[in-house]
CSV table of N, CA and C in Angstrom, one decimal:
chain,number,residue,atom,x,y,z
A,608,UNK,N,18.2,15.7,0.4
A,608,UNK,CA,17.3,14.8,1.0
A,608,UNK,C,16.6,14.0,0.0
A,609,UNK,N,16.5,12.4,0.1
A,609,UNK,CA,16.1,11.8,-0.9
A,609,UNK,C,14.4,11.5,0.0
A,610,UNK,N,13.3,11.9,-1.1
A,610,UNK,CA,12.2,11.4,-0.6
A,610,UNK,C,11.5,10.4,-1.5
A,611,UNK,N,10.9,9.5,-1.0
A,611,UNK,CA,10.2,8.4,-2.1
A,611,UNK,C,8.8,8.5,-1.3
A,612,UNK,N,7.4,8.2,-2.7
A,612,UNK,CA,6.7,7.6,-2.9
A,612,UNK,C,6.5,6.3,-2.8
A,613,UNK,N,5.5,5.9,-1.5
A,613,UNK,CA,5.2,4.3,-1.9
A,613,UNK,C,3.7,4.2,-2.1
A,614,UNK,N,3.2,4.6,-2.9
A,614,UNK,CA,1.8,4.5,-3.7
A,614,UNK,C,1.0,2.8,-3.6
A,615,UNK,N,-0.4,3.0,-3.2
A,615,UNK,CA,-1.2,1.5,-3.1
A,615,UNK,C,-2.6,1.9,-2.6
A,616,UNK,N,-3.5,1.0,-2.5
A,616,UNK,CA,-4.6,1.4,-2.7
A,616,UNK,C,-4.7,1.2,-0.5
A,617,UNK,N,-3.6,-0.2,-0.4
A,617,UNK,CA,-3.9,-0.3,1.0
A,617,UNK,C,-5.3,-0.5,1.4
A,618,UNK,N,-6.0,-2.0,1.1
A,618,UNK,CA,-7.2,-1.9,1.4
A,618,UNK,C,-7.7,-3.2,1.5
A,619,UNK,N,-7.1,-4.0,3.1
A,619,UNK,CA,-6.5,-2.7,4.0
A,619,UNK,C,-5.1,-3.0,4.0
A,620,UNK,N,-4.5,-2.2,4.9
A,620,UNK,CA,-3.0,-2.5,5.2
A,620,UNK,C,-2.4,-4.2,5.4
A,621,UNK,N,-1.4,-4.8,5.2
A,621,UNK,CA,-1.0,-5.9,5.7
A,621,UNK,C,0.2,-5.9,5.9
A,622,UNK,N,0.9,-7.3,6.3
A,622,UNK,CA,2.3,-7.1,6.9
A,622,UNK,C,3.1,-6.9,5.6
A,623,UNK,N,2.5,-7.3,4.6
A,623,UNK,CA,3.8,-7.3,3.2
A,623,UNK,C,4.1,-5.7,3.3
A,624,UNK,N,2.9,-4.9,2.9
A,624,UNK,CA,2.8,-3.2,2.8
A,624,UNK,C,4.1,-2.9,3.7
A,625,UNK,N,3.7,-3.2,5.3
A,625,UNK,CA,4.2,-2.8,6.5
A,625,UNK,C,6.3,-2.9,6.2
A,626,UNK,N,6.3,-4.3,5.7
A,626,UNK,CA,7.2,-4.5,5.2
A,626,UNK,C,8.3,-3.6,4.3
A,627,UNK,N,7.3,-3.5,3.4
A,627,UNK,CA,8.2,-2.7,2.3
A,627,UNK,C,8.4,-1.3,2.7
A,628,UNK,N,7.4,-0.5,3.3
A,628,UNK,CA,7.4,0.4,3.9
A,628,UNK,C,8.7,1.2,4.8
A,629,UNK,N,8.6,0.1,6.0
A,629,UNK,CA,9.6,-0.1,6.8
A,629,UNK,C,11.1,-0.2,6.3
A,630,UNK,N,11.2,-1.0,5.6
A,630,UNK,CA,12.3,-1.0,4.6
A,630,UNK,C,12.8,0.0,3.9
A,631,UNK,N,11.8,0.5,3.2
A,631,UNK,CA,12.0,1.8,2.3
A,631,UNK,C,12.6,2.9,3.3
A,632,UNK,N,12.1,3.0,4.5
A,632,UNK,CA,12.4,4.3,5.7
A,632,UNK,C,13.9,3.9,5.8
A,633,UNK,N,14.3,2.7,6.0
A,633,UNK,CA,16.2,2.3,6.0
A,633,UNK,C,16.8,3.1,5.3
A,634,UNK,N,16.1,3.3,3.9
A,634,UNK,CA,16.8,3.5,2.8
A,634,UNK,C,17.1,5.3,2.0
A,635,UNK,N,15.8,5.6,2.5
A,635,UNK,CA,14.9,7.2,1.9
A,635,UNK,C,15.4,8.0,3.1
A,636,UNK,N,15.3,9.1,2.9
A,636,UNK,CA,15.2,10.0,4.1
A,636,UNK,C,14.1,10.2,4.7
A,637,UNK,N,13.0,10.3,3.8
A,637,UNK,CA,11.7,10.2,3.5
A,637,UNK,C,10.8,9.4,3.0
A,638,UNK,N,9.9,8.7,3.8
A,638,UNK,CA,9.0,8.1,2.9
A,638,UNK,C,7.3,8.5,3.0
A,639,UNK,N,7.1,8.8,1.9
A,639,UNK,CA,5.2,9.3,1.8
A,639,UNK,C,4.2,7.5,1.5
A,640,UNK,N,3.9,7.6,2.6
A,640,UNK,CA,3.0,6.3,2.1
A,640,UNK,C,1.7,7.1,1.5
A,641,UNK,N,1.2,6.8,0.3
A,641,UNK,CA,0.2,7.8,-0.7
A,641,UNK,C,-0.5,6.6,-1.1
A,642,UNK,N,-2.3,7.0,-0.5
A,642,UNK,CA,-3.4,6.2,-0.5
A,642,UNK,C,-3.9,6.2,-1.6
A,643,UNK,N,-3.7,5.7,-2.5
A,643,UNK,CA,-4.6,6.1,-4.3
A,643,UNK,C,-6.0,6.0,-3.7
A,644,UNK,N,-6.7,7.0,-4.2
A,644,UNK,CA,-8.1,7.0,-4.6
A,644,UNK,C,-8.4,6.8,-6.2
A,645,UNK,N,-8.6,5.3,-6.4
A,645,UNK,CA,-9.1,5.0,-7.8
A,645,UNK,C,-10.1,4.9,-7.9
A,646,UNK,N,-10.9,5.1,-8.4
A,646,UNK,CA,-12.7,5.3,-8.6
A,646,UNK,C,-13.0,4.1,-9.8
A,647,UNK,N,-11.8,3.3,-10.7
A,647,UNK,CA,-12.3,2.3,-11.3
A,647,UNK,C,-11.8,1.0,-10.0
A,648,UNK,N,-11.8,1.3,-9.2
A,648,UNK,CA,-11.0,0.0,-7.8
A,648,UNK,C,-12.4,0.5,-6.8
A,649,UNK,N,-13.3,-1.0,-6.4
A,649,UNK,CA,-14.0,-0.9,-5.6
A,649,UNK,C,-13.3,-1.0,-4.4
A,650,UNK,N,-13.4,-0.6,-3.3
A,650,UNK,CA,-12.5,-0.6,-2.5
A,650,UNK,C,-13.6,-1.0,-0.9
A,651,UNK,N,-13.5,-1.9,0.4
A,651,UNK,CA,-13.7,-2.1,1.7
A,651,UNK,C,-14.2,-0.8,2.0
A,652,UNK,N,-12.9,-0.2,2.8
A,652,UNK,CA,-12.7,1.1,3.5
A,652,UNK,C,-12.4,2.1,2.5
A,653,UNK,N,-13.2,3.5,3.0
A,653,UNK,CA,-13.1,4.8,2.4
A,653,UNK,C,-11.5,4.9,2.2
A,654,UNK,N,-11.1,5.7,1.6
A,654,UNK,CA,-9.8,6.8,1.6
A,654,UNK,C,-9.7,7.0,3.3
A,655,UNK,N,-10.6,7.8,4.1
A,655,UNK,CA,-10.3,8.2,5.1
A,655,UNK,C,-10.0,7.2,5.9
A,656,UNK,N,-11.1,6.1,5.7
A,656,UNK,CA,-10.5,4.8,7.2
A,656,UNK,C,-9.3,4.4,6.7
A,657,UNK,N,-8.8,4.3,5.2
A,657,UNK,CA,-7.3,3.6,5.2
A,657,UNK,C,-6.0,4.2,5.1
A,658,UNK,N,-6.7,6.3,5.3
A,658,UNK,CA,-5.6,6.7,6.2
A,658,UNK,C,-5.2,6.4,7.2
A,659,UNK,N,-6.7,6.5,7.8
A,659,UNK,CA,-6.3,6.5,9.5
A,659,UNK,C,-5.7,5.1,10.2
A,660,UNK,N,-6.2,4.1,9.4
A,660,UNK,CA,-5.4,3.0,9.7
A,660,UNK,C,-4.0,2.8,9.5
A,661,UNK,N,-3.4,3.5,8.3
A,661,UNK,CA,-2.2,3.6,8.1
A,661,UNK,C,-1.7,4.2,8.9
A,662,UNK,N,-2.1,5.6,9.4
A,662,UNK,CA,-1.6,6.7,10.2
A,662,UNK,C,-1.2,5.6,12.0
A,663,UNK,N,-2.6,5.1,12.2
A,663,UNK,CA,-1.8,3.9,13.4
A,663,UNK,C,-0.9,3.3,13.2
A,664,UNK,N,-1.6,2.8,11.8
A,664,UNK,CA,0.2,1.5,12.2
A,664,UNK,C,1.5,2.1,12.2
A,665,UNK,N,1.7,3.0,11.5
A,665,UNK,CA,2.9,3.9,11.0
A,665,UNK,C,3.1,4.1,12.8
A,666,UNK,N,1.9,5.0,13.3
A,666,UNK,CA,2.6,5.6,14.5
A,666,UNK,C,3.1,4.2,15.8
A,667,UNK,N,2.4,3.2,15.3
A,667,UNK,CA,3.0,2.3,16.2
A,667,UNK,C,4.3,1.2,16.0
A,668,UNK,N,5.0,1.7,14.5
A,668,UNK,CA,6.2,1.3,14.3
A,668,UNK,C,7.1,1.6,15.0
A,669,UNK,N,6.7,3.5,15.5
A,669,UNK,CA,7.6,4.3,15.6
A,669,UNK,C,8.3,4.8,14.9
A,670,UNK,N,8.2,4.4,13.2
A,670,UNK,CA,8.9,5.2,11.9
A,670,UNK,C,8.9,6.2,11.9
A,671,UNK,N,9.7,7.4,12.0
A,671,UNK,CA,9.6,8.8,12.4
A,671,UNK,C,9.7,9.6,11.2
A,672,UNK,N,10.1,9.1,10.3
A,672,UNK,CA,10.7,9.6,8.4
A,672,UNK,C,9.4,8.9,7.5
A,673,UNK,N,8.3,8.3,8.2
A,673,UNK,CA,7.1,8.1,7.5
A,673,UNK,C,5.8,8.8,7.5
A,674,UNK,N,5.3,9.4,6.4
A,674,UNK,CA,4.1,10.3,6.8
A,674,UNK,C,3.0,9.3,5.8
A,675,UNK,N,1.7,9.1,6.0
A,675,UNK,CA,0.8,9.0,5.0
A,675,UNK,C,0.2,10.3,4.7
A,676,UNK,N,-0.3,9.9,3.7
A,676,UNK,CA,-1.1,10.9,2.7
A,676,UNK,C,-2.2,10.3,2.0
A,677,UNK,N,-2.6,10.8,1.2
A,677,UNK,CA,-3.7,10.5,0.0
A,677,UNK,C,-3.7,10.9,-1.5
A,678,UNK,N,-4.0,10.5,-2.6
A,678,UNK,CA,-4.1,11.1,-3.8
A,678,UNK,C,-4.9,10.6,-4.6
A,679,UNK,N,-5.4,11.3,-5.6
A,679,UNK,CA,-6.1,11.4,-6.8
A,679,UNK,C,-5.6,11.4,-8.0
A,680,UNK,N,-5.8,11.0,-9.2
A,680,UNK,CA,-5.1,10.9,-10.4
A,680,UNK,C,-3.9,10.2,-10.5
A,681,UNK,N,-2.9,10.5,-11.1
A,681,UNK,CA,-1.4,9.8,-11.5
A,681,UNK,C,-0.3,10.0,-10.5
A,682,UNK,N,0.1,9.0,-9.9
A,682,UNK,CA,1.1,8.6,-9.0
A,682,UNK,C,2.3,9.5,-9.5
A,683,UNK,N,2.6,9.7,-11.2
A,683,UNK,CA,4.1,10.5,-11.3
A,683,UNK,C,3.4,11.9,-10.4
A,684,UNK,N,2.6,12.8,-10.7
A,684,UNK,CA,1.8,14.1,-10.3
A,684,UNK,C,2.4,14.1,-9.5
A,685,UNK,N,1.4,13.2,-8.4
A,685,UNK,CA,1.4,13.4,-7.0
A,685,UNK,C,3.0,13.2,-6.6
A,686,UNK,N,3.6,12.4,-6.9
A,686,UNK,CA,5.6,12.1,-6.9
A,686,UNK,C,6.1,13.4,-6.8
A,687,UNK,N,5.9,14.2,-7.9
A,687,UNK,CA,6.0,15.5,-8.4
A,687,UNK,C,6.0,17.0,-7.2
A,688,UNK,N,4.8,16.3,-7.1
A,688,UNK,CA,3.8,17.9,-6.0
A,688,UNK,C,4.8,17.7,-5.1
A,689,UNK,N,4.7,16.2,-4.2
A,689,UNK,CA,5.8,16.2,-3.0
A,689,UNK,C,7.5,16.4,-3.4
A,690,UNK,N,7.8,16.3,-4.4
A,690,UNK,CA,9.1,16.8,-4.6
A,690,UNK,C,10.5,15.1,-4.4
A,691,UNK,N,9.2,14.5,-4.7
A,691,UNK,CA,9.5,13.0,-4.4
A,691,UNK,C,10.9,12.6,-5.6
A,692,UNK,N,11.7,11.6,-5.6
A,692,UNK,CA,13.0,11.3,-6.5
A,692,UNK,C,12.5,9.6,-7.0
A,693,UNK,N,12.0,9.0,-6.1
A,693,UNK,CA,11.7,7.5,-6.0
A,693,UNK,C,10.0,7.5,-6.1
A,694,UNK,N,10.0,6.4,-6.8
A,694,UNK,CA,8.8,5.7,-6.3
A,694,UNK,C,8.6,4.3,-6.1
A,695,UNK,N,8.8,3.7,-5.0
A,695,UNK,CA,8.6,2.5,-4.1
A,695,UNK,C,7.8,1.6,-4.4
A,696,UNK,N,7.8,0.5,-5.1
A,696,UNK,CA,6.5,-0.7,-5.3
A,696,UNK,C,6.9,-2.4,-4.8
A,697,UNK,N,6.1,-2.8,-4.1
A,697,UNK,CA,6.7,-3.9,-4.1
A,697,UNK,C,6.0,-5.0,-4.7
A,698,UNK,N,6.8,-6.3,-4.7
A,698,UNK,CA,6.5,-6.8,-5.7
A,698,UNK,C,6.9,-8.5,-4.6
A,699,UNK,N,5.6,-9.6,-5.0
A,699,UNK,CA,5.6,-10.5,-4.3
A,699,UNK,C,5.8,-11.6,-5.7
A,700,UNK,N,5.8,-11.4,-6.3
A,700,UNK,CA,5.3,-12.6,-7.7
A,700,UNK,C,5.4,-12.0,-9.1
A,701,UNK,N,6.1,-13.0,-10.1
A,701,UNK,CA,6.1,-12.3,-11.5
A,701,UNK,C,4.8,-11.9,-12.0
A,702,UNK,N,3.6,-12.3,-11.2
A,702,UNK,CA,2.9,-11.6,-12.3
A,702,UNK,C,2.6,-10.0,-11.0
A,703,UNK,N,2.9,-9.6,-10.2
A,703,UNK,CA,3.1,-8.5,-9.7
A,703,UNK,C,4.0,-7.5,-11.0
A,704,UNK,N,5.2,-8.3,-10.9
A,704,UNK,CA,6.7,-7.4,-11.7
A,704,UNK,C,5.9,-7.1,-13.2
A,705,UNK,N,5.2,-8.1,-13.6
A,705,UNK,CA,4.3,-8.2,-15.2
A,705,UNK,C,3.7,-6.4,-15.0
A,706,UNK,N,2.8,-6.1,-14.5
A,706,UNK,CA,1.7,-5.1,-14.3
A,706,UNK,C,2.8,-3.7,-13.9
A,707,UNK,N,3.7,-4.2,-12.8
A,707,UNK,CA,4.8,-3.2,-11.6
A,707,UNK,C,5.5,-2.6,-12.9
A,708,UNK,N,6.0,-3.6,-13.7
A,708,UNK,CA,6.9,-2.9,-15.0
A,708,UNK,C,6.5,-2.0,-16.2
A,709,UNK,N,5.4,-2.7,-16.5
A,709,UNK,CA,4.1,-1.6,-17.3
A,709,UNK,C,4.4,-0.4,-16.9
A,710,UNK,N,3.9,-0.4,-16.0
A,710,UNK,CA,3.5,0.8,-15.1
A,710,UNK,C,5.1,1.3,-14.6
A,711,UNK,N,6.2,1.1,-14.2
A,711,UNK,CA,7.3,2.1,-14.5
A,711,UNK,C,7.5,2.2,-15.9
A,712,UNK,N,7.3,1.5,-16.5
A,712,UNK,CA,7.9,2.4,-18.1
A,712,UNK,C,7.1,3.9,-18.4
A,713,UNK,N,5.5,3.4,-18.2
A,713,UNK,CA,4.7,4.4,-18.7
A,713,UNK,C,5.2,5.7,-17.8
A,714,UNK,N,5.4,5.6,-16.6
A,714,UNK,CA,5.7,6.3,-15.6
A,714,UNK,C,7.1,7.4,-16.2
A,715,UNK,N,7.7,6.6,-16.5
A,715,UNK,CA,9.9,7.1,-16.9
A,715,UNK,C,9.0,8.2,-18.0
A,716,UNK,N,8.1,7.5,-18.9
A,716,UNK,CA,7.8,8.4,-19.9
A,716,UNK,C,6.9,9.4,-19.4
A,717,UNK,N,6.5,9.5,-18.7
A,717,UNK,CA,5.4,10.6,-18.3
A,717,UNK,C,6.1,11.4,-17.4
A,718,UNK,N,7.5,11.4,-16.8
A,718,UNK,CA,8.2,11.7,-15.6
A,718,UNK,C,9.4,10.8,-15.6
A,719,UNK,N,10.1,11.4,-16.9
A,719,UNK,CA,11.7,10.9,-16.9
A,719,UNK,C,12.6,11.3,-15.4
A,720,UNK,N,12.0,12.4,-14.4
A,720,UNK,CA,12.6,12.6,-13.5
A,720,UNK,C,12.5,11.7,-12.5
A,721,UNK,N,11.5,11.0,-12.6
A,721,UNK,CA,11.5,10.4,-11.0
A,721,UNK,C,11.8,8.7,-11.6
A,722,UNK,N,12.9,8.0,-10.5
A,722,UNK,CA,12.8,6.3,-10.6
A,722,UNK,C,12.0,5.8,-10.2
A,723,UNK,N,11.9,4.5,-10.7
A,723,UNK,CA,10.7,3.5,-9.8
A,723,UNK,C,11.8,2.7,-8.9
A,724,UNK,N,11.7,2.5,-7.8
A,724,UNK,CA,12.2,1.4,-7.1
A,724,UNK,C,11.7,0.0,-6.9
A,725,UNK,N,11.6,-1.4,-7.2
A,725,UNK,CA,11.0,-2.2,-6.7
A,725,UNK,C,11.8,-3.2,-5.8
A,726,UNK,N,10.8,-3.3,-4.8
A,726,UNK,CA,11.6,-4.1,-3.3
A,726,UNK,C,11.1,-5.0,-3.1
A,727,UNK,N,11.7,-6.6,-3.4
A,727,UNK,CA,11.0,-7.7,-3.1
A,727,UNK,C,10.3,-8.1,-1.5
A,728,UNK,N,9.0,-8.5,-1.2
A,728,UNK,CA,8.9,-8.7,-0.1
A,728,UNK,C,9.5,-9.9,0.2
A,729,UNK,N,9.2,-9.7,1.5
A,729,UNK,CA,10.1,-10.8,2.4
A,729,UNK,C,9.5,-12.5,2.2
A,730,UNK,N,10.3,-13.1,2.2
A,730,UNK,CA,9.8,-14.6,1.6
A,730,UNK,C,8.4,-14.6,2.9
A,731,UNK,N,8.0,-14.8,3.6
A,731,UNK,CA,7.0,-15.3,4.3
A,731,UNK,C,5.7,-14.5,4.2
A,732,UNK,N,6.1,-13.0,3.1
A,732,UNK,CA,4.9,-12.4,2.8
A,732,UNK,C,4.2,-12.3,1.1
A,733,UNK,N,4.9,-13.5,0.7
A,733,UNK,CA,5.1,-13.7,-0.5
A,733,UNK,C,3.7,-13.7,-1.6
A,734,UNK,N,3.1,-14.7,-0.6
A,734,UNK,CA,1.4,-15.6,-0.8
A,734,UNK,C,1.1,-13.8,-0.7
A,735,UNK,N,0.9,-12.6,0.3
A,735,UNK,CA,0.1,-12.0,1.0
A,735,UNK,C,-0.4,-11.0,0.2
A,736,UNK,N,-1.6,-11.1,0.3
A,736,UNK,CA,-2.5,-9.7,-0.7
A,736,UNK,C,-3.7,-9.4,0.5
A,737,UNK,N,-3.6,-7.8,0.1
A,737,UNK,CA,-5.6,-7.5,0.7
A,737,UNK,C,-6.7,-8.4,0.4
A,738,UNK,N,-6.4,-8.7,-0.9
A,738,UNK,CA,-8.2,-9.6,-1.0
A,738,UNK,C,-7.7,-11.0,-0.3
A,739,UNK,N,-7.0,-11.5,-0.3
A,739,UNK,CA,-6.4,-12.5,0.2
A,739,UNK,C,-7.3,-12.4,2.2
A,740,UNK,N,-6.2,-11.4,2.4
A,740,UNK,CA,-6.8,-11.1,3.8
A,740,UNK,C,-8.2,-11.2,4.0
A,741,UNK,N,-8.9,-10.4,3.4
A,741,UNK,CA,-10.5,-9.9,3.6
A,741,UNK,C,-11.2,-11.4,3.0
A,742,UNK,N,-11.1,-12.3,2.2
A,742,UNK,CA,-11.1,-13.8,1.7
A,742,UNK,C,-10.9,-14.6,3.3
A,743,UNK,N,-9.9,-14.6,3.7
A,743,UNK,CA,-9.8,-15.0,5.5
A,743,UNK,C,-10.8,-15.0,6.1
A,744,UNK,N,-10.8,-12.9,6.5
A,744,UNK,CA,-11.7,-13.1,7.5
A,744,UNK,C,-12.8,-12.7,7.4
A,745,UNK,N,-13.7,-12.4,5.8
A,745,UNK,CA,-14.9,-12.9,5.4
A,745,UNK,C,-15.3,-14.3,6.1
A,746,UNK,N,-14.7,-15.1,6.0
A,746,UNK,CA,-14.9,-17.0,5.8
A,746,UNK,C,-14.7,-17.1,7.7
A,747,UNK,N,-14.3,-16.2,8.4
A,747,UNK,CA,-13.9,-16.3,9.7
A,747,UNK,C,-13.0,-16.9,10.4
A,748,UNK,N,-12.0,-16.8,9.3
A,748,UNK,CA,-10.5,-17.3,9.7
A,748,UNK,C,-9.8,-16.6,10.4
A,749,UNK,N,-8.9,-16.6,10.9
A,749,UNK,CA,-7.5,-15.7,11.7
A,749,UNK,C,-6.6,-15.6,10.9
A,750,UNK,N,-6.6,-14.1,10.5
A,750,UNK,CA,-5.9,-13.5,10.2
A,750,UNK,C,-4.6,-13.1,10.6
A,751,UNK,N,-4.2,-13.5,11.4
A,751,UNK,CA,-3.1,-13.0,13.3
A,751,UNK,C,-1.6,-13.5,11.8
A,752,UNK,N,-0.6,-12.4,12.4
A,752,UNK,CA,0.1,-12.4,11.4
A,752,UNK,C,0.2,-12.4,10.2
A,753,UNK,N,-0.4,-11.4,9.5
A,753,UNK,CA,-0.7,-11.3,8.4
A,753,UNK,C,-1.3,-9.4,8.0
A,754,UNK,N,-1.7,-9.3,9.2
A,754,UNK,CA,-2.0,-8.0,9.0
A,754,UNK,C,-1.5,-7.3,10.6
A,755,UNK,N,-1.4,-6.2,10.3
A,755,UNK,CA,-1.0,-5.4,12.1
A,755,UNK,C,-2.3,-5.3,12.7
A,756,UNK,N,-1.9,-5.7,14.3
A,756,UNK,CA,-3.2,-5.5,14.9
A,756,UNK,C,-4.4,-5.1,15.1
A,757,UNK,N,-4.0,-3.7,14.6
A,757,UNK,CA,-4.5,-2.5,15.2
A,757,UNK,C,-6.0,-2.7,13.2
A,758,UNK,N,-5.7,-2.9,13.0
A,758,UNK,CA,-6.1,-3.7,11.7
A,758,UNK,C,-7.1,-4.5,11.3
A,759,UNK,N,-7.5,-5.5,12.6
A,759,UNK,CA,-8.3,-6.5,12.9
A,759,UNK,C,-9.8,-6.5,13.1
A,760,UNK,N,-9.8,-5.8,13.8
A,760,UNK,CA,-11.5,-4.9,14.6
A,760,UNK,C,-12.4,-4.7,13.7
A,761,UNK,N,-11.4,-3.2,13.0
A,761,UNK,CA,-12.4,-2.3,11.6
A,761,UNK,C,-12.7,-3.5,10.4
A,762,UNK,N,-12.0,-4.5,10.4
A,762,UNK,CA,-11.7,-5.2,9.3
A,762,UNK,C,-12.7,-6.5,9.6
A,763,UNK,N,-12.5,-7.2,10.3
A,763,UNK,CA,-13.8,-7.9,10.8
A,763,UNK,C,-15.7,-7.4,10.4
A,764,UNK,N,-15.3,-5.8,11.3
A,764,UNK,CA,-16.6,-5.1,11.3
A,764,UNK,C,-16.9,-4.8,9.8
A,765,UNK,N,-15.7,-5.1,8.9
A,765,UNK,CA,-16.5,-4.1,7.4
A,765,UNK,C,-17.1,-5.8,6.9
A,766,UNK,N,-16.3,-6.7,7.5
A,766,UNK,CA,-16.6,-7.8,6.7
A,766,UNK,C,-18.1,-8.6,7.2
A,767,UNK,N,-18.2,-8.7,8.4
A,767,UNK,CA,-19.8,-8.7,9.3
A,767,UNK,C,-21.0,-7.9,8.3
A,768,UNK,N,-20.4,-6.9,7.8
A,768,UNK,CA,-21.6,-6.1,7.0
A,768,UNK,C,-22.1,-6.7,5.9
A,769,UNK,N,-20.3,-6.8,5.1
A,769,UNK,CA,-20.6,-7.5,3.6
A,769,UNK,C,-21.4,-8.8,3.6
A,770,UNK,N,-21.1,-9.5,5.0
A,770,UNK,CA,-21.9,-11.1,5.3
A,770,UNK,C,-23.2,-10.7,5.4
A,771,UNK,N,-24.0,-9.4,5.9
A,771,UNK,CA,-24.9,-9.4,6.2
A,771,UNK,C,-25.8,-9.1,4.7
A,772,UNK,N,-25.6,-8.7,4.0
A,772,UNK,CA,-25.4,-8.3,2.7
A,772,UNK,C,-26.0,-9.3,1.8
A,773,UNK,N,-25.2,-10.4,2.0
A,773,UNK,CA,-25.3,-12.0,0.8
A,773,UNK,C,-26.5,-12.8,1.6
């Protein structure tokens, strides 16, 4: 059984993520979508809301070979603990592949066992990042197409706060 890692901070989810995600499930037997908790990355939503958001959207794909998770420390580890072969990144732009490649080399050497996979997103999610999103609909733009539905609500409400804030 081949299982992959698709490691990201997810914050929050958008359609590029959704994308590669989905994709990866084509491909893997298994795929762990794994929520880094980085503590030098200020982050919107806790660890727990950008499970639970993942955990919806996942369950409203219907991807049945996708589970989310969470972790702490080094992405090889955690690859490791789950018994993972792949690790999944995707990549919209050379300066994505610039930082994506760093980081599988250091990776091969810290964990010659596991590959890095990188999967170009789909041309129309090319522009698409989280701050991007949250830049939207801070400013009270429409987001619609850009992130999954279920997405919208919590994401508005965290951003209402940060307005209230400035």
């Amino acid at each position: 059984m081949t299982r992959a890692v698709c490691p990201g901070s997810f914050d929050p989810v958008t359609n590029g993520h959704l994308d590669i995600i989905t994709r990866a499930a084509e491909i893997f037997d298994e795929v762990i979508v794994a929520v880094g908790n980085n503590p030098n990355k200020k982050t919107l939503f806790t660890i727990e809301e950008r499970v639970a958001l993942l955990k919806q959207v996942i369950a409203d794909t219907g991807l049945k070979n996708v589970r989310v998770d969470h972790f702490s420390g080094l992405q090889v580890d955690y690859a490791r603990a789950q018994k993972a072969q792949v690790i999944v990144k995707g990549l919209r732009a050379l300066s994505d592949f610039e930082y994506e490649f760093q980081m599988a080399l250091t990776n091969k050497k810290l964990a010659p066992e596991l590959e890095t996979m990188f999967m170009m997103t789909e041309n129309k999610y090319a522009f698409l990042s989280s701050s991007l999103v949250k830049e939207i609909v801070f400013f009270g733009g429409n987001p619609e197409g850009l992130i999954p539905p279920v997405v919208l609500a919590p994401l508005q409400e965290k951003m209402a706060k940060v307005r209230e804030k400035i």
